[in-house]
Structures are given as C-alpha cells and as structure tokens.
GROMACS .gro file of C-alpha atoms in nm:
model
  193
    1LYS     CA    1   0.000   0.000   0.000
    2ILE     CA    2   0.271   0.246   0.094
    3THR     CA    3   0.461   0.172  -0.229
    4THR     CA    4   0.148   0.231  -0.437
    5TYR     CA    5   0.076   0.552  -0.247
    6LEU     CA    6   0.435   0.681  -0.301
    7PHE     CA    7   0.415   0.585  -0.668
    8PHE     CA    8   0.102   0.797  -0.725
    9ILE     CA    9   0.245   1.091  -0.528
   10SER     CA   10   0.567   1.084  -0.735
   11ILE     CA   11   0.362   1.081  -1.059
   12PHE     CA   12   0.153   1.374  -0.931
   13ILE     CA   13   0.461   1.575  -0.833
   14THR     CA   14   0.642   1.518  -1.163
   15SER     CA   15   0.335   1.597  -1.370
   16CYS     CA   16   0.274   1.934  -1.208
   17SER     CA   17   0.449   2.222  -1.375
   18ASP     CA   18   0.660   2.458  -1.173
   19SER     CA   19   0.511   2.809  -1.163
   20ASN     CA   20   0.867   2.945  -1.177
   21ASP     CA   21   0.949   2.785  -1.515
   22PHE     CA   22   1.191   2.994  -1.716
   23GLN     CA   23   1.031   3.182  -2.007
   24TYR     CA   24   1.241   3.325  -2.286
   25TYR     CA   25   1.129   3.584  -2.543
   26ASP     CA   26   1.331   3.692  -2.845
   27THR     CA   27   1.265   4.022  -3.020
   28GLU     CA   28   1.452   4.248  -3.261
   29ASN     CA   29   1.390   4.609  -3.359
   30GLN     CA   30   1.646   4.816  -3.551
   31GLU     CA   31   1.461   5.148  -3.514
   32VAL     CA   32   1.467   5.209  -3.138
   33VAL     CA   33   1.820   5.356  -3.099
   34PHE     CA   34   1.883   5.662  -3.311
   35ILE     CA   35   2.056   5.997  -3.356
   36ASP     CA   36   1.839   6.308  -3.403
   37ASN     CA   37   1.750   6.337  -3.773
   38ASN     CA   38   2.022   6.077  -3.848
   39GLN     CA   39   2.252   6.379  -3.859
   40SER     CA   40   2.601   6.286  -3.973
   41SER     CA   41   2.771   6.626  -4.011
   42TYR     CA   42   2.842   6.860  -3.719
   43GLU     CA   43   3.050   7.161  -3.621
   44VAL     CA   44   3.274   7.183  -3.315
   45GLY     CA   45   3.051   7.284  -3.024
   46ASP     CA   46   2.741   7.108  -3.161
   47ILE     CA   47   2.555   6.849  -2.957
   48LEU     CA   48   2.501   6.497  -3.088
   49TRP     CA   49   2.167   6.378  -2.947
   50PHE     CA   50   2.159   6.005  -2.876
   51ASN     CA   51   1.811   5.855  -2.825
   52MET     CA   52   1.637   5.532  -2.731
   53ASN     CA   53   1.261   5.494  -2.755
   54ILE     CA   54   1.146   5.137  -2.700
   55GLU     CA   55   0.775   5.065  -2.690
   56SER     CA   56   0.697   4.802  -2.430
   57LYS     CA   57   0.482   4.624  -2.688
   58GLN     CA   58   0.702   4.435  -2.935
   59ASN     CA   59   0.659   4.129  -3.156
   60GLU     CA   60   0.823   3.810  -3.039
   61LYS     CA   61   1.056   3.696  -3.316
   62SER     CA   62   0.973   3.324  -3.345
   63THR     CA   63   0.593   3.352  -3.306
   64ASP     CA   64   0.535   3.706  -3.438
   65LYS     CA   65   0.292   3.752  -3.149
   66GLU     CA   66   0.284   4.075  -2.954
   67ILE     CA   67   0.443   4.074  -2.610
   68ASN     CA   68   0.447   4.349  -2.350
   69ILE     CA   69   0.796   4.373  -2.200
   70PHE     CA   70   0.686   4.569  -1.894
   71ASN     CA   71   0.392   4.340  -1.817
   72LEU     CA   72   0.618   4.034  -1.845
   73THR     CA   73   0.911   4.167  -1.640
   74GLU     CA   74   0.805   4.486  -1.459
   75ALA     CA   75   1.152   4.611  -1.557
   76THR     CA   76   1.176   4.977  -1.461
   77GLU     CA   77   1.467   5.050  -1.699
   78THR     CA   78   1.686   4.909  -1.972
   79PHE     CA   79   2.047   4.974  -2.073
   80PHE     CA   80   2.247   5.045  -2.388
   81SER     CA   81   2.626   5.032  -2.379
   82PHE     CA   82   2.824   5.213  -2.648
   83SER     CA   83   3.136   5.417  -2.723
   84VAL     CA   84   3.236   5.696  -2.959
   85PHE     CA   85   3.539   5.610  -3.172
   86GLN     CA   86   3.765   5.852  -3.360
   87ILE     CA   87   3.897   5.733  -3.695
   88ASN     CA   88   4.263   5.801  -3.778
   89ASP     CA   89   4.354   5.664  -4.122
   90GLU     CA   90   4.273   5.290  -4.103
   91GLU     CA   91   4.274   5.278  -3.721
   92PHE     CA   92   4.014   5.384  -3.465
   93SER     CA   93   4.031   5.455  -3.094
   94PRO     CA   94   3.765   5.523  -2.828
   95VAL     CA   95   3.705   5.882  -2.717
   96ALA     CA   96   3.711   5.966  -2.344
   97PHE     CA   97   3.431   6.171  -2.186
   98ASN     CA   98   3.373   6.369  -1.870
   99GLN     CA   99   3.043   6.307  -1.690
  100ASP     CA  100   3.002   6.682  -1.632
  101ASN     CA  101   2.988   6.751  -2.007
  102ILE     CA  102   2.705   6.507  -2.085
  103ILE     CA  103   2.352   6.647  -2.112
  104GLU     CA  104   2.095   6.412  -1.959
  105GLU     CA  105   1.754   6.523  -2.084
  106ILE     CA  106   1.574   6.190  -2.022
  107GLY     CA  107   1.737   5.899  -1.844
  108LYS     CA  108   2.096   5.874  -1.730
  109LEU     CA  109   2.436   5.819  -1.883
  110ASN     CA  110   2.705   5.645  -1.679
  111ILE     CA  111   3.065   5.663  -1.790
  112GLY     CA  112   3.283   5.362  -1.718
  113PHE     CA  113   3.613   5.428  -1.548
  114ASN     CA  114   3.763   5.082  -1.498
  115GLU     CA  115   3.851   5.019  -1.861
  116GLU     CA  116   4.153   5.114  -2.067
  117PRO     CA  117   4.150   5.383  -2.185
  118GLN     CA  118   3.941   5.528  -1.904
  119ASN     CA  119   3.606   5.708  -1.946
  120THR     CA  120   3.534   5.563  -2.290
  121ARG     CA  121   3.248   5.321  -2.221
  122LEU     CA  122   2.908   5.486  -2.204
  123LEU     CA  123   2.608   5.315  -2.046
  124GLY     CA  124   2.273   5.474  -2.123
  125VAL     CA  125   1.996   5.398  -1.873
  126ALA     CA  126   1.645   5.434  -2.019
  127PRO     CA  127   1.368   5.445  -1.754
  128TYR     CA  128   1.018   5.311  -1.821
  129SER     CA  129   0.738   5.567  -1.845
  130ASP     CA  130   0.394   5.562  -2.012
  131GLY     CA  131   0.452   5.243  -2.213
  132ASN     CA  132   0.804   5.324  -2.334
  133TYR     CA  133   1.166   5.296  -2.225
  134VAL     CA  134   1.317   5.634  -2.318
  135LEU     CA  135   1.666   5.781  -2.316
  136ARG     CA  136   1.779   6.116  -2.457
  137ILE     CA  137   2.131   6.238  -2.393
  138GLY     CA  138   2.345   6.505  -2.553
  139ILE     CA  139   2.711   6.453  -2.627
  140PRO     CA  140   2.911   6.775  -2.685
  141LEU     CA  141   3.143   6.752  -2.986
  142GLU     CA  142   3.469   6.924  -2.898
  143ASN     CA  143   3.717   6.820  -3.169
  144THR     CA  144   3.720   6.797  -3.547
  145GLY     CA  145   3.751   6.458  -3.713
  146ASN     CA  146   3.573   6.149  -3.838
  147TYR     CA  147   3.394   5.937  -3.581
  148PHE     CA  148   3.150   5.654  -3.532
  149LEU     CA  149   2.922   5.530  -3.254
  150ALA     CA  150   2.905   5.156  -3.188
  151ASN     CA  151   2.908   4.888  -2.919
  152ASP     CA  152   3.152   4.977  -2.646
  153GLY     CA  153   3.492   4.813  -2.656
  154VAL     CA  154   3.469   4.620  -2.982
  155GLY     CA  155   3.329   4.894  -3.201
  156SER     CA  156   3.092   4.679  -3.403
  157GLY     CA  157   2.796   4.446  -3.392
  158LYS     CA  158   2.439   4.442  -3.276
  159GLN     CA  159   2.349   4.531  -2.919
  160GLY     CA  160   2.149   4.322  -2.676
  161LEU     CA  161   1.931   4.513  -2.432
  162THR     CA  162   1.867   4.395  -2.077
  163PHE     CA  163   1.529   4.405  -1.903
  164ASN     CA  164   1.582   4.287  -1.545
  165SER     CA  165   1.274   4.114  -1.408
  166ASN     CA  166   1.136   4.287  -1.098
  167ASN     CA  167   0.833   4.065  -1.042
  168GLY     CA  168   1.004   3.751  -0.913
  169GLU     CA  169   0.925   3.557  -1.230
  170ASN     CA  170   1.183   3.385  -1.449
  171LYS     CA  171   1.122   3.572  -1.772
  172GLN     CA  172   1.399   3.690  -1.998
  173ILE     CA  173   1.369   3.925  -2.293
  174ASN     CA  174   1.644   3.898  -2.554
  175PHE     CA  175   1.605   4.232  -2.735
  176THR     CA  176   1.848   4.283  -3.020
  177THR     CA  177   1.904   4.620  -3.184
  178LYS     CA  178   2.166   4.848  -3.333
  179ILE     CA  179   2.187   5.220  -3.397
  180SER     CA  180   1.941   5.319  -3.670
  181ASN     CA  181   2.105   5.397  -4.007
  182SER     CA  182   2.429   5.234  -3.900
  183ASP     CA  183   2.629   5.020  -4.141
  184SER     CA  184   2.631   4.639  -4.149
  185ASP     CA  185   2.887   4.642  -3.864
  186GLY     CA  186   2.651   4.848  -3.646
  187ARG     CA  187   2.858   5.167  -3.679
  188PHE     CA  188   2.695   5.508  -3.712
  189TYR     CA  189   2.949   5.739  -3.882
  190PHE     CA  190   2.961   6.116  -3.839
  191THR     CA  191   3.200   6.403  -3.906
  192VAL     CA  192   3.284   6.707  -3.693
  193ASN     CA  193   3.418   7.009  -3.890
   0.00000   0.00000   0.00000
C-alpha cells in the first residue's frame, strides 16, 4: 500500500508544472536607438543627441505575437552600452568623456572608469514611463575629425538590451538592436568640422 501511495504521489509531483518555469522571449527592432534626424555632419561645439525609444509592446521573433515587456518583467529601466570612436587613417580609438559635459535630458548616462583607456564606455539607462523605455542624452562635440558610434569596446555588432525582471518571475527578454542607419557592422558614422 505504501509503495502504491508513493508511486502515485511521485507521478503527481512530476506531472505538475513549476510556476517558476523559465520563459524566454526573443525580439529584434532596428529602429529604437537613433541619432536626431540621423545627422552625420556637425561643427565643433554642436551636440550629438543620442536617443532610445522602445515601446513596451514588441513582436516576439519566433511567433510574431505581440508581447508586453513591462507586463512580463516589470523592468523599470533598460540599458544600452556604447562608445564613440575617432577614426585616424585605417585605425580607430575610443574617445574619453567627462560626466560633467554630458547632457541628460531623459534617463541617465554612466561613464565607465575601470577600462583602458578610461572614461570611454558609455552606459545609457532608459527608464520606463507611459509604455516606453526612453533615453535622450546630448554629447558635446569638442574636436574635429571622423567618428563613429558603436558597441563599447569592440566597435561593431548588434546590441542586446537587458530588461531585469522585478516581479520575481523567471522571464527573460532577448532584445536585439543596433543604432538606426548604421552600417552592417553596427557603426553610425559622423563628421565634426
């Protein structure tokens, strides 16, 4: 009797699904990170406006069904990590920034200081508000030259955004993007005269 009882209990336990099962959603949108008017020519002293505007409602890539990132995760912000690189002949190098020079209109920009060279990795923090994750920061352009914006460190590729779950549920959003109107390597080129 006890063996039969344990047998049925083990079947019941293994057949019940765990309410904390991991759920994974994959989405891609190439239009959510952009430069004002896709401007690519500036003068010294101009401001390059870097923006993120991510609607919480996106289509899941494999099913093409609409998901709501905020409803799934309750993530209060997302992040975009990038650098500005100056081009010298065939080479490029990251540009260092001072936190005091950055204009934070919406959201926050953190400047990394533990990398080499220092103060070259920029982390934009886009808070959630009214159905969107929004970031708008101004980067003063202080020197002439040819530049590009891209993923921090490597200077190329698509960017994955993070939406940290705040509701205790195991849901992960893999949101892939790159800077709008960037080249196939994910680089947005601009010139400062």
